[in-house]
PDB file of C-alpha atoms and ligand atoms in Angstrom:
ATOM      1  CA  MET A   1      19.079 -51.109 204.853  1.00 64.00           C
ATOM      2  CA  PRO A   2      20.545 -53.640 202.945  1.00 72.00           C
ATOM      3  CA  GLU A   3      22.235 -55.973 204.333  1.00 78.00           C
ATOM      4  CA  MET A   4      25.083 -58.655 204.217  1.00 85.00           C
ATOM      5  CA  PRO A   5      22.163 -61.756 202.235  1.00 84.00           C
ATOM      6  CA  GLU A   6      20.390 -58.454 200.738  1.00 83.00           C
ATOM      7  CA  VAL A   7      23.677 -57.581 198.625  1.00 88.00           C
ATOM      8  CA  GLU A   8      24.637 -61.320 198.157  1.00 88.00           C
ATOM      9  CA  THR A   9      21.902 -61.469 196.653  1.00 86.00           C
ATOM     10  CA  VAL A  10      22.589 -58.158 194.266  1.00 88.00           C
ATOM     11  CA  ARG A  11      25.675 -59.484 193.282  1.00 91.00           C
ATOM     12  CA  ARG A  12      24.526 -62.584 192.325  1.00 88.00           C
ATOM     13  CA  GLY A  13      21.425 -60.686 189.900  1.00 87.00           C
ATOM     14  CA  LEU A  14      24.165 -58.161 188.931  1.00 92.00           C
ATOM     15  CA  ILE A  15      26.733 -60.884 187.786  1.00 92.00           C
ATOM     16  CA  ALA A  16      24.456 -63.020 185.999  1.00 90.00           C
ATOM     17  CA  GLN A  17      23.874 -59.125 184.160  1.00 92.00           C
ATOM     18  CA  VAL A  18      26.937 -57.732 183.355  1.00 96.00           C
ATOM     19  CA  LYS A  19      30.025 -59.864 183.397  1.00 96.00           C
ATOM     20  CA  GLY A  20      31.646 -60.183 180.109  1.00 98.00           C
ATOM     21  CA  ARG A  21      29.899 -56.812 179.960  1.00 98.00           C
ATOM     22  CA  LYS A  22      32.102 -53.076 178.622  1.00 98.00           C
ATOM     23  CA  ILE A  23      31.263 -50.123 179.628  1.00 98.00           C
ATOM     24  CA  THR A  24      30.950 -47.275 176.706  1.00 98.00           C
ATOM     25  CA  ASN A  25      29.627 -44.373 178.992  1.00 98.00           C
ATOM     26  CA  VAL A  26      29.371 -43.304 182.412  1.00 98.00           C
ATOM     27  CA  GLU A  27      27.294 -40.614 183.480  1.00 98.00           C
ATOM     28  CA  ILE A  28      27.859 -39.422 186.729  1.00 98.00           C
ATOM     29  CA  ARG A  29      24.668 -37.174 188.033  1.00 97.00           C
ATOM     30  CA  TYR A  30      25.050 -37.360 191.912  1.00 97.00           C
ATOM     31  CA  PRO A  31      28.818 -35.816 192.815  1.00 97.00           C
ATOM     32  CA  ASN A  32      28.944 -37.182 195.881  1.00 97.00           C
ATOM     33  CA  LEU A  33      28.386 -40.120 195.916  1.00 96.00           C
ATOM     34  CA  ILE A  34      31.829 -40.603 194.526  1.00 97.00           C
ATOM     35  CA  THR A  35      34.825 -40.583 196.596  1.00 97.00           C
ATOM     36  CA  GLY A  36      37.869 -38.979 194.971  1.00 96.00           C
ATOM     37  CA  ASP A  37      38.219 -37.647 191.949  1.00 97.00           C
ATOM     38  CA  VAL A  38      35.071 -38.553 189.554  1.00 98.00           C
ATOM     39  CA  ASP A  39      36.550 -36.958 186.257  1.00 98.00           C
ATOM     40  CA  GLN A  40      39.440 -39.966 186.479  1.00 97.00           C
ATOM     41  CA  PHE A  41      36.251 -42.307 188.208  1.00 98.00           C
ATOM     42  CA  LYS A  42      34.384 -41.962 184.078  1.00 98.00           C
ATOM     43  CA  GLU A  43      38.232 -42.116 182.362  1.00 98.00           C
ATOM     44  CA  PHE A  44      39.514 -44.680 183.812  1.00 98.00           C
ATOM     45  CA  VAL A  45      35.430 -47.048 183.397  1.00 98.00           C
ATOM     46  CA  THR A  46      34.629 -45.850 180.511  1.00 98.00           C
ATOM     47  CA  GLY A  47      35.409 -48.521 178.132  1.00 98.00           C
ATOM     48  CA  ALA A  48      36.727 -51.076 181.069  1.00 98.00           C
ATOM     49  CA  THR A  49      35.175 -54.687 180.767  1.00 98.00           C
ATOM     50  CA  ILE A  50      33.523 -56.051 183.893  1.00 98.00           C
ATOM     51  CA  ASP A  51      35.457 -58.938 184.855  1.00 98.00           C
ATOM     52  CA  ASP A  52      33.219 -60.458 187.814  1.00 97.00           C
ATOM     53  CA  VAL A  53      31.094 -58.839 190.623  1.00 97.00           C
ATOM     54  CA  GLY A  54      32.307 -60.187 194.021  1.00 96.00           C
ATOM     55  CA  ARG A  55      31.398 -58.654 197.190  1.00 94.00           C
ATOM     56  CA  ARG A  56      33.202 -57.941 200.804  1.00 94.00           C
ATOM     57  CA  ALA A  57      30.638 -57.407 203.686  1.00 90.00           C
ATOM     58  CA  LYS A  58      27.685 -55.171 202.778  1.00 89.00           C
ATOM     59  CA  PHE A  59      30.427 -53.582 199.893  1.00 93.00           C
ATOM     60  CA  LEU A  60      29.689 -54.671 196.312  1.00 95.00           C
ATOM     61  CA  LEU A  61      33.170 -54.875 193.999  1.00 97.00           C
ATOM     62  CA  ILE A  62      33.070 -54.455 190.515  1.00 98.00           C
ATOM     63  CA  HIS A  63      36.170 -56.136 189.380  1.00 98.00           C
ATOM     64  CA  LEU A  64      37.030 -54.402 185.855  1.00 98.00           C
ATOM     65  CA  ASP A  65      40.069 -55.950 182.990  1.00 98.00           C
ATOM     66  CA  ASN A  66      42.169 -52.888 184.143  1.00 98.00           C
ATOM     67  CA  GLY A  67      43.030 -53.807 187.102  1.00 98.00           C
ATOM     68  CA  TYR A  68      40.402 -51.690 188.624  1.00 98.00           C
ATOM     69  CA  THR A  69      37.894 -52.016 191.097  1.00 98.00           C
ATOM     70  CA  ILE A  70      34.492 -50.180 191.620  1.00 98.00           C
ATOM     71  CA  ILE A  71      33.525 -50.758 195.927  1.00 97.00           C
ATOM     72  CA  SER A  72      30.425 -50.001 195.944  1.00 96.00           C
ATOM     73  CA  HIS A  73      28.707 -49.362 199.577  1.00 93.00           C
ATOM     74  CA  LEU A  74      24.308 -49.174 198.823  1.00 90.00           C
ATOM     75  CA  ARG A  75      23.935 -47.581 202.357  1.00 87.00           C
ATOM     76  CA  MET A  76      20.434 -47.473 203.689  1.00 81.00           C
ATOM     77  CA  GLU A  77      18.889 -47.477 200.292  1.00 85.00           C
ATOM     78  CA  GLY A  78      20.723 -47.791 197.235  1.00 90.00           C
ATOM     79  CA  ARG A  79      20.630 -50.189 194.202  1.00 90.00           C
ATOM     80  CA  TYR A  80      20.952 -51.406 190.699  1.00 92.00           C
ATOM     81  CA  ARG A  81      18.951 -51.809 187.756  1.00 90.00           C
ATOM     82  CA  ILE A  82      19.538 -52.988 184.644  1.00 92.00           C
ATOM     83  CA  SER A  83      17.148 -51.799 181.613  1.00 92.00           C
ATOM     84  CA  ALA A  84      16.965 -50.146 178.403  1.00 92.00           C
ATOM     85  CA  ASP A  85      14.070 -48.547 179.030  1.00 91.00           C
ATOM     86  CA  PRO A  86      15.320 -45.340 179.880  1.00 90.00           C
ATOM     87  CA  SER A  87      11.787 -44.290 181.561  1.00 92.00           C
ATOM     88  CA  ALA A  88      13.598 -47.035 184.437  1.00 91.00           C
ATOM     89  CA  ILE A  89      16.204 -43.280 184.394  1.00 94.00           C
ATOM     90  CA  ASP A  90      13.850 -40.774 186.534  1.00 95.00           C
ATOM     91  CA  LYS A  91      15.848 -38.196 189.926  1.00 96.00           C
ATOM     92  CA  HIS A  92      17.127 -40.679 192.298  1.00 96.00           C
ATOM     93  CA  SER A  93      19.418 -42.252 189.896  1.00 96.00           C
ATOM     94  CA  HIS A  94      23.008 -40.740 190.147  1.00 97.00           C
ATOM     95  CA  ALA A  95      25.393 -43.835 187.871  1.00 97.00           C
ATOM     96  CA  ILE A  96      23.870 -44.805 185.041  1.00 97.00           C
ATOM     97  CA  PHE A  97      26.909 -47.045 183.084  1.00 98.00           C
ATOM     98  CA  THR A  98      26.040 -47.620 179.323  1.00 98.00           C
ATOM     99  CA  LEU A  99      27.076 -51.037 178.404  1.00 97.00           C
ATOM    100  CA  ASP A 100      27.313 -53.148 174.496  1.00 97.00           C
ATOM    101  CA  ASN A 101      24.588 -54.412 174.637  1.00 96.00           C
ATOM    102  CA  GLY A 102      22.146 -51.502 174.782  1.00 94.00           C
ATOM    103  CA  GLN A 103      21.624 -51.887 178.557  1.00 95.00           C
ATOM    104  CA  LYS A 104      22.056 -48.857 180.988  1.00 96.00           C
ATOM    105  CA  LEU A 105      23.186 -50.184 184.722  1.00 96.00           C
ATOM    106  CA  ILE A 106      21.130 -47.582 186.965  1.00 96.00           C
ATOM    107  CA  TYR A 107      22.502 -46.353 190.104  1.00 96.00           C
ATOM    108  CA  ASN A 108      19.406 -45.539 192.220  1.00 94.00           C
ATOM    109  CA  ASP A 109      19.137 -44.371 196.016  1.00 93.00           C
ATOM    110  CA  VAL A 110      16.328 -41.931 197.075  1.00 92.00           C
ATOM    111  CA  ARG A 111      17.987 -41.123 200.408  1.00 93.00           C
ATOM    112  CA  LYS A 112      21.678 -40.965 198.528  1.00 94.00           C
ATOM    113  CA  PHE A 113      24.232 -42.240 201.017  1.00 93.00           C
ATOM    114  CA  GLY A 114      25.512 -45.010 199.011  1.00 92.00           C
ATOM    115  CA  ARG A 115      29.279 -44.487 197.951  1.00 96.00           C
ATOM    116  CA  MET A 116      31.507 -45.507 194.961  1.00 97.00           C
ATOM    117  CA  GLN A 117      34.927 -45.221 194.983  1.00 97.00           C
ATOM    118  CA  LEU A 118      37.075 -46.463 192.282  1.00 98.00           C
ATOM    119  CA  TRP A 119      40.009 -49.079 193.986  1.00 98.00           C
ATOM    120  CA  ASN A 120      43.594 -51.021 192.656  1.00 98.00           C
ATOM    121  CA  THR A 121      41.919 -54.267 192.681  1.00 98.00           C
ATOM    122  CA  ASP A 122      45.477 -55.838 194.054  1.00 97.00           C
ATOM    123  CA  ASP A 123      45.624 -52.926 196.811  1.00 97.00           C
ATOM    124  CA  LEU A 124      41.644 -53.562 197.823  1.00 96.00           C
ATOM    125  CA  GLU A 125      42.767 -55.293 201.568  1.00 92.00           C
ATOM    126  CA  ASN A 126      44.384 -52.148 201.909  1.00 96.00           C
ATOM    127  CA  ASN A 127      41.302 -49.865 201.334  1.00 96.00           C
ATOM    128  CA  LYS A 128      40.783 -47.622 204.520  1.00 93.00           C
ATOM    129  CA  SER A 129      36.636 -49.316 204.364  1.00 91.00           C
ATOM    130  CA  ILE A 130      37.973 -52.563 203.994  1.00 94.00           C
ATOM    131  CA  GLN A 131      40.296 -53.165 206.015  1.00 93.00           C
ATOM    132  CA  LYS A 132      38.432 -52.848 209.215  1.00 92.00           C
ATOM    133  CA  LEU A 133      36.487 -55.335 208.333  1.00 95.00           C
ATOM    134  CA  GLY A 134      35.807 -58.485 210.676  1.00 96.00           C
ATOM    135  CA  PRO A 135      35.683 -62.180 209.035  1.00 96.00           C
ATOM    136  CA  GLU A 136      32.473 -62.573 207.318  1.00 95.00           C
ATOM    137  CA  PRO A 137      30.264 -65.473 207.913  1.00 95.00           C
ATOM    138  CA  LEU A 138      30.726 -68.804 205.571  1.00 93.00           C
ATOM    139  CA  SER A 139      34.312 -67.213 204.728  1.00 94.00           C
ATOM    140  CA  ASP A 140      37.248 -68.974 204.817  1.00 95.00           C
ATOM    141  CA  ALA A 141      38.169 -66.606 208.007  1.00 95.00           C
ATOM    142  CA  PHE A 142      35.421 -67.147 210.320  1.00 97.00           C
ATOM    143  CA  THR A 143      36.032 -69.418 212.456  1.00 97.00           C
ATOM    144  CA  PHE A 144      36.144 -69.527 216.360  1.00 98.00           C
ATOM    145  CA  ASN A 145      40.040 -68.585 217.212  1.00 97.00           C
ATOM    146  CA  ASN A 146      39.627 -65.214 215.217  1.00 96.00           C
ATOM    147  CA  LEU A 147      36.468 -64.982 216.380  1.00 97.00           C
ATOM    148  CA  LYS A 148      36.756 -65.805 220.239  1.00 97.00           C
ATOM    149  CA  PRO A 149      39.289 -62.480 221.207  1.00 97.00           C
ATOM    150  CA  ARG A 150      36.954 -60.387 218.669  1.00 97.00           C
ATOM    151  CA  ILE A 151      34.639 -60.924 221.132  1.00 97.00           C
ATOM    152  CA  MET A 152      35.532 -60.845 224.073  1.00 96.00           C
ATOM    153  CA  ARG A 153      37.528 -58.222 224.442  1.00 97.00           C
ATOM    154  CA  HIS A 154      34.640 -56.015 224.632  1.00 97.00           C
ATOM    155  CA  ARG A 155      32.574 -55.453 227.993  1.00 97.00           C
ATOM    156  CA  LYS A 156      30.165 -53.883 226.055  1.00 97.00           C
ATOM    157  CA  ASP A 157      26.608 -55.617 225.689  1.00 98.00           C
ATOM    158  CA  ILE A 158      27.211 -58.727 223.352  1.00 98.00           C
ATOM    159  CA  LYS A 159      24.927 -56.708 220.713  1.00 98.00           C
ATOM    160  CA  THR A 160      26.439 -53.506 220.181  1.00 98.00           C
ATOM    161  CA  VAL A 161      29.955 -55.820 219.456  1.00 98.00           C
ATOM    162  CA  LEU A 162      28.370 -58.240 217.247  1.00 97.00           C
ATOM    163  CA  LEU A 163      26.824 -55.394 214.852  1.00 95.00           C
ATOM    164  CA  ASP A 164      30.524 -53.626 215.259  1.00 95.00           C
ATOM    165  CA  GLN A 165      31.550 -54.300 211.736  1.00 93.00           C
ATOM    166  CA  SER A 166      35.232 -54.735 212.954  1.00 95.00           C
ATOM    167  CA  VAL A 167      34.756 -57.657 215.133  1.00 97.00           C
ATOM    168  CA  MET A 168      32.939 -59.353 212.786  1.00 95.00           C
ATOM    169  CA  SER A 169      31.530 -58.456 209.360  1.00 93.00           C
ATOM    170  CA  GLY A 170      28.284 -58.796 207.525  1.00 85.00           C
ATOM    171  CA  LEU A 171      25.113 -58.707 210.331  1.00 88.00           C
ATOM    172  CA  GLY A 172      22.809 -55.759 210.837  1.00 88.00           C
ATOM    173  CA  ASN A 173      20.664 -55.247 212.887  1.00 91.00           C
ATOM    174  CA  ILE A 174      17.982 -57.529 212.337  1.00 90.00           C
ATOM    175  CA  TYR A 175      20.187 -60.414 211.630  1.00 91.00           C
ATOM    176  CA  VAL A 176      21.988 -59.711 214.753  1.00 96.00           C
ATOM    177  CA  ASP A 177      18.601 -59.871 216.968  1.00 97.00           C
ATOM    178  CA  GLU A 178      17.825 -63.114 215.391  1.00 96.00           C
ATOM    179  CA  VAL A 179      20.658 -64.540 215.569  1.00 97.00           C
ATOM    180  CA  LEU A 180      20.752 -63.764 219.650  1.00 98.00           C
ATOM    181  CA  TRP A 181      17.501 -65.063 219.956  1.00 98.00           C
ATOM    182  CA  LYS A 182      18.757 -68.943 218.252  1.00 97.00           C
ATOM    183  CA  VAL A 183      21.575 -68.319 220.708  1.00 98.00           C
ATOM    184  CA  LYS A 184      19.233 -67.514 223.434  1.00 98.00           C
ATOM    185  CA  ILE A 185      21.722 -65.024 225.026  1.00 98.00           C
ATOM    186  CA  HIS A 186      19.762 -61.858 225.916  1.00 98.00           C
ATOM    187  CA  PRO A 187      21.174 -58.650 223.458  1.00 98.00           C
ATOM    188  CA  GLU A 188      22.498 -56.703 226.803  1.00 98.00           C
ATOM    189  CA  THR A 189      24.554 -59.250 227.799  1.00 98.00           C
ATOM    190  CA  PRO A 190      28.241 -58.015 228.773  1.00 98.00           C
ATOM    191  CA  ALA A 191      30.162 -60.021 225.609  1.00 98.00           C
ATOM    192  CA  ASN A 192      33.472 -60.939 227.942  1.00 97.00           C
ATOM    193  CA  HIS A 193      30.475 -62.894 230.013  1.00 97.00           C
ATOM    194  CA  LEU A 194      30.107 -65.152 227.015  1.00 97.00           C
ATOM    195  CA  ASN A 195      31.780 -68.621 226.942  1.00 97.00           C
ATOM    196  CA  ASP A 196      33.332 -70.661 224.843  1.00 98.00           C
ATOM    197  CA  ILE A 197      30.221 -72.724 223.479  1.00 97.00           C
ATOM    198  CA  ASP A 198      28.490 -69.084 222.990  1.00 97.00           C
ATOM    199  CA  ILE A 199      30.843 -68.412 220.873  1.00 98.00           C
ATOM    200  CA  GLN A 200      30.527 -71.682 218.788  1.00 98.00           C
ATOM    201  CA  ASN A 201      26.934 -71.029 218.817  1.00 98.00           C
ATOM    202  CA  ILE A 202      26.931 -67.586 217.246  1.00 98.00           C
ATOM    203  CA  ILE A 203      29.410 -69.020 214.598  1.00 98.00           C
ATOM    204  CA  GLU A 204      27.157 -72.123 213.493  1.00 98.00           C
ATOM    205  CA  VAL A 205      23.832 -69.889 213.902  1.00 97.00           C
ATOM    206  CA  SER A 206      25.299 -66.861 211.874  1.00 96.00           C
ATOM    207  CA  ASN A 207      26.018 -69.031 209.261  1.00 96.00           C
ATOM    208  CA  GLU A 208      23.322 -70.661 208.809  1.00 94.00           C
ATOM    209  CA  GLU A 209      21.143 -67.231 209.138  1.00 90.00           C
ATOM    210  CA  MET A 210      22.843 -66.250 206.213  1.00 89.00           C
ATOM    211  CA  GLU A 211      22.639 -69.045 203.968  1.00 89.00           C
ATOM    212  CA  LYS A 212      18.914 -69.145 204.769  1.00 86.00           C
ATOM    213  CA  ALA A 213      18.969 -65.789 203.888  1.00 83.00           C
ATOM    214  CA  ILE A 214      21.043 -65.386 201.102  1.00 84.00           C
ATOM    215  CA  ILE A 215      18.509 -68.307 199.824  1.00 82.00           C
ATOM    216  CA  ALA A 216      15.622 -66.432 200.339  1.00 79.00           C
ATOM    217  CA  GLY A 217      17.130 -63.313 199.064  1.00 72.00           C
ATOM    218  CA  GLY A 218      17.095 -61.324 201.115  1.00 60.00           C
ATOM    219  CA  SER A 219      14.204 -59.736 203.887  1.00 54.00           C
ATOM    220  CA  THR A 220      11.797 -57.096 201.823  1.00 47.00           C
ATOM    221  CA  VAL A 221      12.141 -54.886 205.068  1.00 44.00           C
ATOM    222  CA  ARG A 222      11.569 -51.098 204.110  1.00 41.00           C
ATOM    223  CA  SER A 223      12.099 -50.831 200.199  1.00 37.00           C
ATOM    224  CA  TYR A 224      15.005 -53.719 199.568  1.00 43.00           C
ATOM    225  CA  VAL A 225      14.237 -55.168 195.844  1.00 50.00           C
ATOM    226  CA  ASP A 226      17.008 -56.502 194.455  1.00 52.00           C
ATOM    227  CA  ALA A 227      19.233 -55.717 190.868  1.00 55.00           C
ATOM    228  CA  THR A 228      16.405 -57.294 188.915  1.00 54.00           C
ATOM    229  CA  GLY A 229      13.246 -55.828 190.373  1.00 55.00           C
ATOM    230  CA  HIS A 230      12.542 -58.682 193.274  1.00 56.00           C
ATOM    231  CA  LYS A 231      11.383 -58.560 196.568  1.00 56.00           C
ATOM    232  CA  GLY A 232      13.405 -61.056 198.882  1.00 60.00           C
ATOM    233  CA  ASN A 233      10.908 -63.074 201.075  1.00 60.00           C
ATOM    234  CA  MET A 234      13.555 -63.657 204.097  1.00 60.00           C
ATOM    235  CA  GLN A 235      10.676 -61.189 206.039  1.00 64.00           C
ATOM    236  CA  ASN A 236       8.971 -64.237 206.631  1.00 67.00           C
ATOM    237  CA  SER A 237      10.787 -66.358 208.038  1.00 79.00           C
ATOM    238  CA  LEU A 238      12.166 -63.876 210.776  1.00 88.00           C
ATOM    239  CA  LYS A 239      11.815 -64.250 215.014  1.00 94.00           C
ATOM    240  CA  VAL A 240      12.052 -61.472 216.694  1.00 96.00           C
ATOM    241  CA  TYR A 241      12.851 -58.394 214.662  1.00 94.00           C
ATOM    242  CA  GLY A 242      10.088 -56.642 213.921  1.00 93.00           C
ATOM    243  CA  LYS A 243       8.504 -59.511 216.146  1.00 95.00           C
ATOM    244  CA  GLU A 244       7.370 -56.796 219.036  1.00 96.00           C
ATOM    245  CA  GLY A 245       4.162 -57.933 221.243  1.00 97.00           C
ATOM    246  CA  THR A 246       3.575 -61.458 219.546  1.00 96.00           C
ATOM    247  CA  PRO A 247       4.618 -64.094 221.258  1.00 97.00           C
ATOM    248  CA  CYS A 248       8.015 -66.139 221.299  1.00 97.00           C
ATOM    249  CA  PRO A 249       8.143 -68.957 218.846  1.00 96.00           C
ATOM    250  CA  ARG A 250      10.270 -70.977 220.794  1.00 97.00           C
ATOM    251  CA  CYS A 251       7.904 -70.366 224.740  1.00 97.00           C
ATOM    252  CA  GLY A 252       5.470 -67.725 224.150  1.00 97.00           C
ATOM    253  CA  THR A 253       6.130 -65.252 225.818  1.00 98.00           C
ATOM    254  CA  GLU A 254       5.901 -61.955 224.416  1.00 98.00           C
ATOM    255  CA  ILE A 255       8.587 -60.739 222.456  1.00 98.00           C
ATOM    256  CA  LYS A 256       9.659 -57.198 223.796  1.00 98.00           C
ATOM    257  CA  LYS A 257      11.212 -54.136 222.181  1.00 98.00           C
ATOM    258  CA  ILE A 258      13.881 -52.385 223.574  1.00 97.00           C
ATOM    259  CA  LYS A 259      16.927 -49.695 223.167  1.00 97.00           C
ATOM    260  CA  VAL A 260      20.104 -50.672 223.336  1.00 97.00           C
ATOM    261  CA  ASN A 261      22.883 -48.360 222.618  1.00 95.00           C
ATOM    262  CA  GLY A 262      20.105 -46.475 220.772  1.00 96.00           C
ATOM    263  CA  ARG A 263      19.176 -49.764 218.102  1.00 96.00           C
ATOM    264  CA  GLY A 264      15.785 -51.291 218.553  1.00 96.00           C
ATOM    265  CA  THR A 265      16.648 -54.749 219.732  1.00 98.00           C
ATOM    266  CA  HIS A 266      13.620 -57.667 219.541  1.00 98.00           C
ATOM    267  CA  PHE A 267      13.810 -60.276 221.972  1.00 98.00           C
ATOM    268  CA  CYS A 268      12.777 -62.486 224.172  1.00 98.00           C
ATOM    269  CA  PRO A 269      12.798 -61.633 227.864  1.00 97.00           C
ATOM    270  CA  LYS A 270      12.379 -65.627 228.923  1.00 97.00           C
ATOM    271  CA  CYS A 271      14.317 -67.626 226.932  1.00 96.00           C
ATOM    272  CA  GLN A 272      17.033 -65.029 226.360  1.00 97.00           C
ATOM    273  CA  VAL A 273      19.173 -64.210 229.622  1.00 87.00           C
ATOM    274  CA  VAL A 274      21.996 -62.260 231.031  1.00 90.00           C
ATOM    275  CA  LYS A 275      25.289 -63.841 232.362  1.00 86.00           C
TER     276      LYS A 275
HETATM  277 ZN1   ZN B 301      11.419 -67.145 224.100  1.00 93.15          ZN
END
């Protein structure tokens, strides 16, 4: 699943190629892709110019010049491609936006879990999906005072709490494992057992990990590629995710993989202790 750094990489790839372009035609081949009325979506998007491409957590925000924004969630396998070549369109291309320079912005989604929704730009914070998102790394709201009460009010394990997008948003399974390894906290530690230093460490390391991952262009786990078809290389610097059976880069103990609340979880049994 693309995580926040991958979505940010897609955003940067898209903005360079679509900002300022007018959408001259919209084709929706898989109507369930659109949350809401498909005809209305096409009507409002056709003829609009793309003002900007933003992001909130894992949601891409394609801002149009008519006061509307396309909220796009890639979910498991969604990707954008930009091409003028008709052969770039295949059976997995579910939305095709023709741009005024002859290029097509093509949304592909093998598993069809991704969704798009048109929403009033001034009212984005009231959108049901966006409203419930907690503060995200590298944003002004990602502070100790904001995060501490959100984390500490939970008695369940810290892994599950950090994955909960209403507590903090943007970190998925890969980066939560990486962050917990860095801060030396066992993923099954009850969230309310953490102390202030732990919370501060989680904030700092989450910021660092996200920044590093964005620079690296995201992780290539599964079939992620950015809008221009480039694979990210963050997977080369992952320390624990997918590394079960290999030595911990810090202490040499074998990395273990367990299930925490149903999610595959990687950790070092020696340097990550339950509190
Ligand atoms: Zn270790």
